[in-house]
Structures are given as C-alpha cells and as structure tokens.
GROMACS .gro file of C-alpha atoms in nm:
model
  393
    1UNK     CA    1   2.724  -2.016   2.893
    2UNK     CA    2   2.754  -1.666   2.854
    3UNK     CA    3   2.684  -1.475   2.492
    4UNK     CA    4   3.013  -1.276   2.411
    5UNK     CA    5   3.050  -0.944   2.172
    6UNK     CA    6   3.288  -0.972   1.889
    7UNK     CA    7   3.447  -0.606   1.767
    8UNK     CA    8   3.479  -0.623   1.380
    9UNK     CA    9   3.660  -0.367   1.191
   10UNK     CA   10   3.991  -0.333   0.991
   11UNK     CA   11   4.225  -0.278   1.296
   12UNK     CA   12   4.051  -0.564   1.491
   13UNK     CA   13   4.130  -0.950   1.507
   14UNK     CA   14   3.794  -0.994   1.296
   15UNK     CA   15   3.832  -0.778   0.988
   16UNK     CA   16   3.531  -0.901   0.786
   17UNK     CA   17   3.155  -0.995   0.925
   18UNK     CA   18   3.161  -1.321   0.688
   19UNK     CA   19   3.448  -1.416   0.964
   20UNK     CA   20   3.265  -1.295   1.289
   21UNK     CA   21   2.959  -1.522   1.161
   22UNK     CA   22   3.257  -1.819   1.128
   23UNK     CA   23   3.395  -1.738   1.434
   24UNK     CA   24   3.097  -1.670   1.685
   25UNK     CA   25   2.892  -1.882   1.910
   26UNK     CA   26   2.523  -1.865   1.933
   27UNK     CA   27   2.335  -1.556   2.033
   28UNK     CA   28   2.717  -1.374   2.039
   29UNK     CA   29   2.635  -1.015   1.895
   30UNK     CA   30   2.874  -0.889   1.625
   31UNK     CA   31   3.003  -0.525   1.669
   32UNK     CA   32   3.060  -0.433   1.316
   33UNK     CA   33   3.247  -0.118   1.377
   34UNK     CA   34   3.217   0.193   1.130
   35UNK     CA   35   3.386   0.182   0.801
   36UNK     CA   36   3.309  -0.009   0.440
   37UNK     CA   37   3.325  -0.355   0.403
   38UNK     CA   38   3.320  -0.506   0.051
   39UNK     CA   39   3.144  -0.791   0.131
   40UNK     CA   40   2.848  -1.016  -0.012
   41UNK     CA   41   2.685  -1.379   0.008
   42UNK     CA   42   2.666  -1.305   0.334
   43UNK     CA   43   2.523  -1.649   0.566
   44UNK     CA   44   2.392  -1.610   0.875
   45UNK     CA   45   2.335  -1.946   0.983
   46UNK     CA   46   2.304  -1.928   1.373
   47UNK     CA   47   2.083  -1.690   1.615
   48UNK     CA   48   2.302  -1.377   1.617
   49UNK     CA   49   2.264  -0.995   1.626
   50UNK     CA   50   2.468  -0.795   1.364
   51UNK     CA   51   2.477  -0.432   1.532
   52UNK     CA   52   2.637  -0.178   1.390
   53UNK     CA   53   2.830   0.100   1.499
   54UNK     CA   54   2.779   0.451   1.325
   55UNK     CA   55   2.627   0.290   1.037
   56UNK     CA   56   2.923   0.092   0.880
   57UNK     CA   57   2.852   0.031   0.490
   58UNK     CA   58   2.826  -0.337   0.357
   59UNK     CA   59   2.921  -0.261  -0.061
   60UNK     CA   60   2.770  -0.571  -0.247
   61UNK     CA   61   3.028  -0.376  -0.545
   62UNK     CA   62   2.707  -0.489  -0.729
   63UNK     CA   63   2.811  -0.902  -0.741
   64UNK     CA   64   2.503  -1.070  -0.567
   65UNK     CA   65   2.297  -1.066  -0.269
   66UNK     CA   66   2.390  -0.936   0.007
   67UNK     CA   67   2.288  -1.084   0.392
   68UNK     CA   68   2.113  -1.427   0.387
   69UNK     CA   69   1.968  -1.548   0.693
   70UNK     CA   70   1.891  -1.901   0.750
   71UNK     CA   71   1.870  -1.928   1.080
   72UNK     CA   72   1.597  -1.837   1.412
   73UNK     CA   73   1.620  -1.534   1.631
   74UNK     CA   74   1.862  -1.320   1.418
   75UNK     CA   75   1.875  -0.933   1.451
   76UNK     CA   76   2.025  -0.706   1.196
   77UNK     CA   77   2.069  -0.317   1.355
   78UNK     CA   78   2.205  -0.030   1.197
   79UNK     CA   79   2.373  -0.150   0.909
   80UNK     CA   80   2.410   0.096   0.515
   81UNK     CA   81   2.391  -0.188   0.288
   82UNK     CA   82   2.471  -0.103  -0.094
   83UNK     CA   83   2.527  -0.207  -0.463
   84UNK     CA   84   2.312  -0.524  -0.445
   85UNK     CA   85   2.341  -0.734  -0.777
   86UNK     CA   86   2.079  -0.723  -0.989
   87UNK     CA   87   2.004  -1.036  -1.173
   88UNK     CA   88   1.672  -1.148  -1.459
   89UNK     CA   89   1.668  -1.510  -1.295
   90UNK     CA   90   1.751  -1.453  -0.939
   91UNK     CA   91   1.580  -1.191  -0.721
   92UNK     CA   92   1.934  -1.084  -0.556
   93UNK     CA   93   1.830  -0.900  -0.207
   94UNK     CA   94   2.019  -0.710   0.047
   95UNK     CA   95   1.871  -0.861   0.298
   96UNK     CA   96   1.732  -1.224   0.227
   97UNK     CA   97   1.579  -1.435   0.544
   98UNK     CA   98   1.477  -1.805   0.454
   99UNK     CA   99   1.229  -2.021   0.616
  100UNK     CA  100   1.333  -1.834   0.983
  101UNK     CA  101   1.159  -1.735   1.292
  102UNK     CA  102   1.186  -1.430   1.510
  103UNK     CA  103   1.347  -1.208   1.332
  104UNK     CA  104   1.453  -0.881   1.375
  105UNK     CA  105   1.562  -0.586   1.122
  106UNK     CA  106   1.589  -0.199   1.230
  107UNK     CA  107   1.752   0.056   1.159
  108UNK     CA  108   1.908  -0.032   0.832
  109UNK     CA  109   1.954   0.162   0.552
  110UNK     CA  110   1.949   0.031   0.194
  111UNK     CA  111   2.033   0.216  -0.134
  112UNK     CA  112   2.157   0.090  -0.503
  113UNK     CA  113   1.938  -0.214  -0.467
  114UNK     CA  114   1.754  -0.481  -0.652
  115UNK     CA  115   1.547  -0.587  -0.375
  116UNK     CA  116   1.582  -0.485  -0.040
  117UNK     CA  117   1.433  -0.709   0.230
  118UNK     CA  118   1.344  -0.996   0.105
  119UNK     CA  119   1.138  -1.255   0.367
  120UNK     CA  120   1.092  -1.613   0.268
  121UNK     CA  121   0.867  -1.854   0.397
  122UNK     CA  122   0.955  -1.702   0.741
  123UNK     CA  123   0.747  -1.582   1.035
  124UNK     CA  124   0.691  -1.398   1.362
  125UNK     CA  125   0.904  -1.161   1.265
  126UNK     CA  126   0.932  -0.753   1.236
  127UNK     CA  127   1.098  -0.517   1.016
  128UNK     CA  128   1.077  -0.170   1.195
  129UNK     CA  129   1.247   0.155   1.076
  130UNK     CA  130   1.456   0.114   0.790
  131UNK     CA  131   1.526   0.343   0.521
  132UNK     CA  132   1.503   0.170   0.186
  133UNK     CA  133   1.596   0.379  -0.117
  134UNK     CA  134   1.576   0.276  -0.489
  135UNK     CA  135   1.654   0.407  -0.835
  136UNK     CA  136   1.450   0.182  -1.055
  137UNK     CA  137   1.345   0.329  -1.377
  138UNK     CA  138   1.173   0.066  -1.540
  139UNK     CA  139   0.918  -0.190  -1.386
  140UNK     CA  140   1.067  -0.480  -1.587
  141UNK     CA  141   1.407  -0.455  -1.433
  142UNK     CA  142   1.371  -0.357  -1.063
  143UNK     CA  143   1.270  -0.519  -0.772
  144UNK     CA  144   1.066  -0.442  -0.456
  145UNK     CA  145   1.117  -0.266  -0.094
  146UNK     CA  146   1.022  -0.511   0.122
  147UNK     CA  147   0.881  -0.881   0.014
  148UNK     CA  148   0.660  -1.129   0.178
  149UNK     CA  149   0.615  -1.448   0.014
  150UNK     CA  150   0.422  -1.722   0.242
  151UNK     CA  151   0.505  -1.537   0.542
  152UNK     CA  152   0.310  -1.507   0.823
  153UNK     CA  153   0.281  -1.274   1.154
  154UNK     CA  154   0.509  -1.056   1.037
  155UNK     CA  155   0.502  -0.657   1.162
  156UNK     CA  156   0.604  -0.366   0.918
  157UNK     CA  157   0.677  -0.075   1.079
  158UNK     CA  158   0.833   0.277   1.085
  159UNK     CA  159   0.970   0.213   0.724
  160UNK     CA  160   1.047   0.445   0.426
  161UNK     CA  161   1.046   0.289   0.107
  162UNK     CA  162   1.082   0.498  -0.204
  163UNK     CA  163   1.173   0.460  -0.624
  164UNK     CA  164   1.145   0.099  -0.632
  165UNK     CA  165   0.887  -0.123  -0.801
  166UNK     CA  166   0.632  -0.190  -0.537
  167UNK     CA  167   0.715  -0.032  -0.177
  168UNK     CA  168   0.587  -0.314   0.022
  169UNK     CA  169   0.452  -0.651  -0.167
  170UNK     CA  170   0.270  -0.913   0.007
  171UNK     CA  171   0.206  -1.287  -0.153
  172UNK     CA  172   0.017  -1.589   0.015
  173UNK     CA  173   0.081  -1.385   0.324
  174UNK     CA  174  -0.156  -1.389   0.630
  175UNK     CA  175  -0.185  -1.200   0.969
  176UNK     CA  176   0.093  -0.927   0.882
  177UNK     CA  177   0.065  -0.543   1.033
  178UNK     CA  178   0.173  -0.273   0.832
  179UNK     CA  179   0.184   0.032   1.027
  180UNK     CA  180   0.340   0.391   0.985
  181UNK     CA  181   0.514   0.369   0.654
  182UNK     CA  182   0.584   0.563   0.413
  183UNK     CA  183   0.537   0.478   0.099
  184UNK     CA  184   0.652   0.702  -0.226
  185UNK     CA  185   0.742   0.794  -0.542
  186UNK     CA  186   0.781   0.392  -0.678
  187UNK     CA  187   0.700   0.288  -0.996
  188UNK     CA  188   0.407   0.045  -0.922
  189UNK     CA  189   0.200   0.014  -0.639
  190UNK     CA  190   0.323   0.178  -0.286
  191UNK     CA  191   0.168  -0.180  -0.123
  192UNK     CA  192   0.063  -0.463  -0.270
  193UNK     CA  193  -0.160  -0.741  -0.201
  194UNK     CA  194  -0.189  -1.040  -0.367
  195UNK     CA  195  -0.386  -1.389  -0.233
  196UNK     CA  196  -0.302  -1.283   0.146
  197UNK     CA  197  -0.609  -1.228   0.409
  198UNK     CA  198  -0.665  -1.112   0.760
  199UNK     CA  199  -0.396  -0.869   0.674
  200UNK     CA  200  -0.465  -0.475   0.873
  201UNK     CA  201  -0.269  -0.204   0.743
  202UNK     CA  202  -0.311   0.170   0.924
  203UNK     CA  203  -0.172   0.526   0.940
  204UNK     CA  204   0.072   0.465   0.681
  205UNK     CA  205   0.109   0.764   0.349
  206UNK     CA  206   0.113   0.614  -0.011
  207UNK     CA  207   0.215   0.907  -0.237
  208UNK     CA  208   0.321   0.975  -0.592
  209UNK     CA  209   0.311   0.655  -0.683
  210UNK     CA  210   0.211   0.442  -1.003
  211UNK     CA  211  -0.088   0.397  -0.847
  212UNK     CA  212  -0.160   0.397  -0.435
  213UNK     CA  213  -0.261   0.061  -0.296
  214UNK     CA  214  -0.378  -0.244  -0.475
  215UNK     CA  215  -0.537  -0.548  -0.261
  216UNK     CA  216  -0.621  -0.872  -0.480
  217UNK     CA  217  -0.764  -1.161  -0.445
  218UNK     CA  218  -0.751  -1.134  -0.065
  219UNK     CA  219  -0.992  -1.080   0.226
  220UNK     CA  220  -1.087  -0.990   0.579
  221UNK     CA  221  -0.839  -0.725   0.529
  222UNK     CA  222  -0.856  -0.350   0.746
  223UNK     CA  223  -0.722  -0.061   0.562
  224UNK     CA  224  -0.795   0.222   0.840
  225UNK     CA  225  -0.624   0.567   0.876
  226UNK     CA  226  -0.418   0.604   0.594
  227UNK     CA  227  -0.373   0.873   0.341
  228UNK     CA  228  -0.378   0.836  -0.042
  229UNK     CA  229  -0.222   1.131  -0.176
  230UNK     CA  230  -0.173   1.243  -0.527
  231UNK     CA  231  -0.160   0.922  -0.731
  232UNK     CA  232  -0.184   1.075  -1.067
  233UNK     CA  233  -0.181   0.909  -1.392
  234UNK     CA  234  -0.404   0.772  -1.671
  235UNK     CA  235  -0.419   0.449  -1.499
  236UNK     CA  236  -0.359   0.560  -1.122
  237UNK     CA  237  -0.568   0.547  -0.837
  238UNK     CA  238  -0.547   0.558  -0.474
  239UNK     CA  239  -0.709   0.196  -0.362
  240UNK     CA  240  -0.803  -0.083  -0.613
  241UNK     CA  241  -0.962  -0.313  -0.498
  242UNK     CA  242  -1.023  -0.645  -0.707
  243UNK     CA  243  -1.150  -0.966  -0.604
  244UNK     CA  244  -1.133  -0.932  -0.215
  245UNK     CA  245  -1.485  -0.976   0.054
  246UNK     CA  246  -1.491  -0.937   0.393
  247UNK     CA  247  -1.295  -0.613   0.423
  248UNK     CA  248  -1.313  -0.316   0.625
  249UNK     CA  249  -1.254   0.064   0.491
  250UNK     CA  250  -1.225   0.322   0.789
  251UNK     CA  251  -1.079   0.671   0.873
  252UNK     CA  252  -0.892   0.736   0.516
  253UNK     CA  253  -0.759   1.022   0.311
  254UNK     CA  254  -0.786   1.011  -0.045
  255UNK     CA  255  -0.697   1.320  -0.229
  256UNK     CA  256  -0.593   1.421  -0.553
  257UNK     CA  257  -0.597   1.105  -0.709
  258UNK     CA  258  -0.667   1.019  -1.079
  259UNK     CA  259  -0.933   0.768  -0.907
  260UNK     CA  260  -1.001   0.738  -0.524
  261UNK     CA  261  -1.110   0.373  -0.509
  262UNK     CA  262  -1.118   0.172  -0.849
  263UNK     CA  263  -1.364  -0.180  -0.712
  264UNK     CA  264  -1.404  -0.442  -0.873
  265UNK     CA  265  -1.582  -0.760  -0.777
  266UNK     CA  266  -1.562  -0.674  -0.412
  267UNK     CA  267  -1.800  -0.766  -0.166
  268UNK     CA  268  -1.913  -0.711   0.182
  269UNK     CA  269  -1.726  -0.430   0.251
  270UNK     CA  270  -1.766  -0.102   0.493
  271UNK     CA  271  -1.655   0.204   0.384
  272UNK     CA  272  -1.668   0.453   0.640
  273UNK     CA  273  -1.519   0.819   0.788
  274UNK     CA  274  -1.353   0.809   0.517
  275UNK     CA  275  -1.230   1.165   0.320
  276UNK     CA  276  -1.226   1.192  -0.070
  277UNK     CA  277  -1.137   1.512  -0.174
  278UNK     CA  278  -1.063   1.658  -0.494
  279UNK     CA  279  -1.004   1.364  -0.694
  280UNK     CA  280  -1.048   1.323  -1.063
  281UNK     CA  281  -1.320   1.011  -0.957
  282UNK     CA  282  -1.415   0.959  -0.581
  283UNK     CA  283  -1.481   0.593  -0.639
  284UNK     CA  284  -1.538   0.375  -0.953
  285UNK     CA  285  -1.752   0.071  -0.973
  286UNK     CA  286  -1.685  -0.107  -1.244
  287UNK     CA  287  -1.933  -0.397  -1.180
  288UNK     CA  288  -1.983  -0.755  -0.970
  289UNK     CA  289  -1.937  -0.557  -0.677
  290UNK     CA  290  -2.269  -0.651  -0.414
  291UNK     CA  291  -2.354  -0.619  -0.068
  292UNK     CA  292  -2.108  -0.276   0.042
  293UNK     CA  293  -2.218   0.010   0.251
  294UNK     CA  294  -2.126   0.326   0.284
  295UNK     CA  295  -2.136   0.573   0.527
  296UNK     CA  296  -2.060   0.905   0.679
  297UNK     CA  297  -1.792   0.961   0.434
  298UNK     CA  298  -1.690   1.307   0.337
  299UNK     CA  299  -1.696   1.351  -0.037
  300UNK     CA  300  -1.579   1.673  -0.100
  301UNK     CA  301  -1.514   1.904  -0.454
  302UNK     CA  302  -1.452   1.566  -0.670
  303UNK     CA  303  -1.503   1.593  -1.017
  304UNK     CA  304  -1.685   1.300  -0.962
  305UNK     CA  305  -1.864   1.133  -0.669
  306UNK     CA  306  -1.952   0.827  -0.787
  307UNK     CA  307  -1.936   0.611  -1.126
  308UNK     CA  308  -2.104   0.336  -1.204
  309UNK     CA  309  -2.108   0.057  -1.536
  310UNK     CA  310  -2.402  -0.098  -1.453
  311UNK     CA  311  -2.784  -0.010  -1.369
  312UNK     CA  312  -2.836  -0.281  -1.144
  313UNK     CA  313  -2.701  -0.186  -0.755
  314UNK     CA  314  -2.708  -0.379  -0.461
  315UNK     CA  315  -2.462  -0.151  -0.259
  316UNK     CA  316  -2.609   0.097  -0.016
  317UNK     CA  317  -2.517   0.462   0.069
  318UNK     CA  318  -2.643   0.664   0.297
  319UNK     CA  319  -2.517   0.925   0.587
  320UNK     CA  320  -2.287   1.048   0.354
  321UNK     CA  321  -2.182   1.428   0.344
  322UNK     CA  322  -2.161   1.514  -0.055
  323UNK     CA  323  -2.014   1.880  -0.125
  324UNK     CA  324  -2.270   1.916  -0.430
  325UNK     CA  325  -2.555   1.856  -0.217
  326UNK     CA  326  -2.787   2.147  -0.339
  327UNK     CA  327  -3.114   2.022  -0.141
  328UNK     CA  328  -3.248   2.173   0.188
  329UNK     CA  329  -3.288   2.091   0.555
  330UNK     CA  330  -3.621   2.245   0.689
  331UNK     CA  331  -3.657   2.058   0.983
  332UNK     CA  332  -3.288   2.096   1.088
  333UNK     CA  333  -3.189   1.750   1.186
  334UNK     CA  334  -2.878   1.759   0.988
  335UNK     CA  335  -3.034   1.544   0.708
  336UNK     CA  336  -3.101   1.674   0.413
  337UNK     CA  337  -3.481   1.644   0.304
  338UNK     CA  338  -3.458   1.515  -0.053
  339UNK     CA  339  -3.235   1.215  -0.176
  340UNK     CA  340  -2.919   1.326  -0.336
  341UNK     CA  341  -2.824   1.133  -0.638
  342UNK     CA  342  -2.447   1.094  -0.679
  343UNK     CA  343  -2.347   0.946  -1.031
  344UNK     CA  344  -2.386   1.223  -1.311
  345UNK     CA  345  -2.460   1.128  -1.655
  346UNK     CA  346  -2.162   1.297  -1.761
  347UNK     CA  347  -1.961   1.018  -1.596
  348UNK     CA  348  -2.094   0.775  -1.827
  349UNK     CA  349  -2.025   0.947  -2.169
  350UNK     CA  350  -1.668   0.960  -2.021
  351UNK     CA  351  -1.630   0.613  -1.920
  352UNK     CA  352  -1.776   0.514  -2.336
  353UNK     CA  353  -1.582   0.806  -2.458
  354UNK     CA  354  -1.328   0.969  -2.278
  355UNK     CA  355  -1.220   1.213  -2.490
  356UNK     CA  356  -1.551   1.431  -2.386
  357UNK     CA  357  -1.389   1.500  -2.052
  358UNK     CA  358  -1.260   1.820  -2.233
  359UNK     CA  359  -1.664   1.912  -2.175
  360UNK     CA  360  -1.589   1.875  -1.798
  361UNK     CA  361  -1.753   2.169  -1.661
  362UNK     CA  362  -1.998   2.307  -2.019
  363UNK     CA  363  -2.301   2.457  -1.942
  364UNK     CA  364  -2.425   2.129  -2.182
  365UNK     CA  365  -2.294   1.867  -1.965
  366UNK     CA  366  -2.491   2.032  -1.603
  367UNK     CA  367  -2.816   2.032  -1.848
  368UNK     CA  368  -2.778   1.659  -1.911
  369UNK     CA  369  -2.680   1.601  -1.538
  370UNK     CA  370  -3.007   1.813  -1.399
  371UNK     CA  371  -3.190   1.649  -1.617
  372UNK     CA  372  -3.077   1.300  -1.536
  373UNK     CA  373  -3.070   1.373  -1.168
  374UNK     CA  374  -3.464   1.486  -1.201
  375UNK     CA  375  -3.536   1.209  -1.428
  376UNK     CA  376  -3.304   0.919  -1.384
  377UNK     CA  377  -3.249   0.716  -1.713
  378UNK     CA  378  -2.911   0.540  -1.717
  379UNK     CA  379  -2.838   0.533  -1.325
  380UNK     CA  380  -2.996   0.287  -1.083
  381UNK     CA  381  -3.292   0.389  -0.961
  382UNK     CA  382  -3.205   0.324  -0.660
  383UNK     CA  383  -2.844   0.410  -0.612
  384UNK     CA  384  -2.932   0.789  -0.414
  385UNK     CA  385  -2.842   0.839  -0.047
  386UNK     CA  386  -3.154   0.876   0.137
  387UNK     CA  387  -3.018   1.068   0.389
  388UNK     CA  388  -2.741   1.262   0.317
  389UNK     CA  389  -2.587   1.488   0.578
  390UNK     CA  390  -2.605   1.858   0.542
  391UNK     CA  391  -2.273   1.960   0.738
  392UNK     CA  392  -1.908   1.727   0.712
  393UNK     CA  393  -1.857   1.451   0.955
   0.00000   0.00000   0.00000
C-alpha cells in the first residue's frame, strides 16, 4: 500500500484541510496549496504530513484553537497560522499535539496568537525552525511560544520566538534539547524551567526580555554557550536560578543585565568560561546556596562582581580573571600574588538600602570598599579568589 499526495486548494477537489484529514489514508501527505483558509478545530487524528506550498495561511478569524494533533508520526511543514482564539479557561493553541509520538513541526510561522505550539504529554518529538510572533501586552492575558507539559525527548531547535509571555516554557519535562533559538523581547522569561531535569540548553540568545532565563526547581541541567543580553529592569536578570543541584554553567555571555545570575538555594554547580560584562550585578547570592565553584570566568567592568547576604560561604572561587584586580604578578605565572576580594561593602548598603546606589561611584563609597577589602568586616572571610588570573581567559 502505497502513501498518496492529496492537492488542497480552492480550485481542487479538496477545498479545505479539515476535508483532506477526512478524506486521506495513513501516512498520505496533504499538499495544502497557497492561499487563506478560514479554518479552525483542526483534528489530526492519523500519521500524516501537512506540507505546505508557498506558505498558505490557516486564519483561526480568532474562534479557537487552531491544529490539534492526536495522533503518532504527524508532520506539520510550512504552514502561516493566524488569529488563534484567546480564551481565560482554555489555553487555545495554534498548534496543539496530545499525548503523541514522533512528531514533527518546521517551518511554520505563527502570528496573532494565544499560544503557539502547544505539546501535551507527548514525546520524541522536534520542533525545528519556526517563526513564532506575539503581541501580548499584559502577562495576565497572553500565552506562551512554545509549551512542554510532561513531555519528554523532545528537541527545540532553530526557533524565533518573540512578544509573548514566556518564549519557551518547560513543566515536569525531562531530557529535552533546546538549541539555537532565539529568544526576545517577551514579557516574562525568554525560557522557562519549572520541575524538569536532565534538560541541556546551548547557543541559543535570550534578549530584552522580562528577565533572561529562569530554571526552578529542576536539576542536572547544562546551560552552555548562550548569551544573556540586555535584560534590564528593576527585577530582571539574565539567569535565576532557584532551587535546582546538579547543574552545569559553561561558555556563557552575560552582558548588560540588571543582574547576571540571581541564585538562590542552588547547589553543586560549575560555573565556568563564562563572560559577565558590564552588568549592573555579575552574580547575586542571596543565601542557601553551598558547594559551587567557580572558575576561569571573565568578570569584566561590572558594577558589581559579586554580592552576597550572608557571611557564612561554602562556595569556592578561584582562577577567575576580575577587571578590578589592582594586585601584582612578580613572579609572572599569570596569577596574581595577593587574593582579590570580590564583594564590596557598597553592595551591601545597596541590597539594605537601595536608594544609596545614587552614591555608585563617590569618592566615600571606594573609602569604605578599601577599607573593607584591607580589613574585612561584613564579607566572609573567606570568600577571596586565591588565585586570580592577571590576563582574560
């Protein structure tokens, strides 16, 4: 038995793609020619591949959602879906897939959405290349880019996601790749992880957003190559972290953030090659956080290095390059020969009062840093890096 291909456009015997699903056998491949169908509630309920031809438009007119796929090895291909319905009780998608396997979806564009792809309790499937553009306003009333809830081996790649509420959201989802996104200008986090482990996510860009990355209550998760860029706000940051062990922190970019990496009861956790530069904080630690080492990491021209709530610490740095490194190399091995200490004073009085950061930069505030870097008071007495490098990595 032999899979046939079924033309569907308004000249053709099939006019509509709700009747090429009716009409076609398993693994038949719908040609959905170019031109706008007005079309939703959508149910693919067999293994077939919806292709499109010159990126034919699928107009929800705004009444529900959109595709729903309920069945194994499906493929959706170069498809402009639009005007999903929004709903407050039902999280309308434009392209829902429900408790499937081997699933497909490229080259799809989405705009005028509520959600936009929306997996279910499905797995061993990829989502590669799609172009998924919001125009959410408020957090309260728009939906994500693309969901995982209690889905597992799933591959992200290749995607743009922009002006929704999270970019990409993750939820009691394990062993998924998130590669080469791009993730910008939405209202909440660019990706979000929440109760999901053994999760790796590299070389993708989270920009302008609410804030850059969050990973919670997760672990064993690898965050390597990816750049944090300008996540401004007074609650932003490039990376929190909250609640997750086990994870691994390698080869990132974070610039111009409010706050690099806000932690927060994280443990066991490398941080290394990574870049901070010119960020408001490099990295915040706001306490229960044990056991995490870092090393040869750039930190370069941030206001400040390192903050700390606490005076116990039982996190190690060393190897690090710090741009305010004043101290001297006599024996030139590249290691500087006295401790550098990276928390300033002046980061404390901020954190209890933040109104002083207006003293950012007084000749007051670098008395009350030398003199708490010579005579250390309020930080750790051991929180220095022993050996900190006297060129970049």
């Amino acid at each position: 038995m032999f899979a046939n291909t079924i033309n569907v456009c308004s000249q053709c015997k099939v006019k509509s793609v709700a009747e090429g699903i009716k009409v076609a056998s398993a693994f038949d491949t719908l040609l959905i020619k170019k031109g706008t169908y007005k079309e939703y509630n959508i149910l693919v309920d067999k293994p077939l591949t919806l292709l499109g031809e010159d990126f034919p438009i699928i107009d929800g007119e705004d009444k529900g959602e959109i595709i729903r796929i309920v069945a194994d090895n499906v493929t959706i291909d170069g498809l402009f879906i639009i005007n999903v319905g929004t709903s407050y009780t039902s999280d309308y998608a434009a392209i829902r897939v429900v408790r499937s396997e081997h699933y497909l979806i490229q080259n799809v564009v989405l705009e005028k959405l509520f959600f936009g792809i929306y997996l279910e309790k499905s797995n061993n499937g990829k989502v590669y290349h799609n172009k998924i553009i919001g125009d959410a306003v408020d957090e309260y009333n728009s939906g994500n880019g693309i969901q995982l809830w209690y889905s597992h081996n799933v591959v992200v790649d290749r995607n743009i996601v922009q002006g929704v509420r999270d970019g990409i959201y993750l939820e009691f989802s394990d062993n998924v790749t998130i590669n080469n996104n791009a993730s910008t200008n939405n209202l909440r986090y660019g990706l979000h992880f929440m109760f999901s482990d053994d999760d790796i996510y590299t070389n993708n860009v989270f920009e302008n957003n609410g804030a850059g990355v969050a990973v919670m209550f997760s672990k064993n998760i690898k965050m390597i190559g990816n750049t944090f860029k300008k996540n401004w706000g007074t609650a932003a940051f490039g990376l929190l972290l909250k609640e997750i062990n086990d994870a691994e922190i390698t080869g990132n970019i974070f610039e111009e953030n409010t706050i690099g990496i806000n932690i927060e009861g994280s443990n066991r956790i490398d941080y290394k090659n990574n870049n901070f530069i010119k960020n408001g904080w490099a990295i915040k630690v706001l306490g229960a956080c044990y056991s995490n080492f870092f090393s040869s990491n750039n930190f370069l021209y941030n206001s400040f290095d390192i903050s700390y709530n606490s005076k116990l610490n039982d996190n190690v740095f060393d190897g690090n390059y710090w741009s305010d490194y004043t101290g001297y190399d006599l024996n030139k091995d590249g290691v500087g020969d006295v401790p550098y200490r990276p928390v300033k004073l002046f980061s404390y009085i901020v954190n209890k009062t933040p109104e002083t950061i207006v003293l950012l930069r007084s000749l007051f505030m670098d008395i009350i840093d030398f003199s708490e870097k010579v005579s250390p008071v309020f930080t750790p007495d051991n929180l220095m890096d022993s050996n900190p490098l006297i060129t970049k990595v």
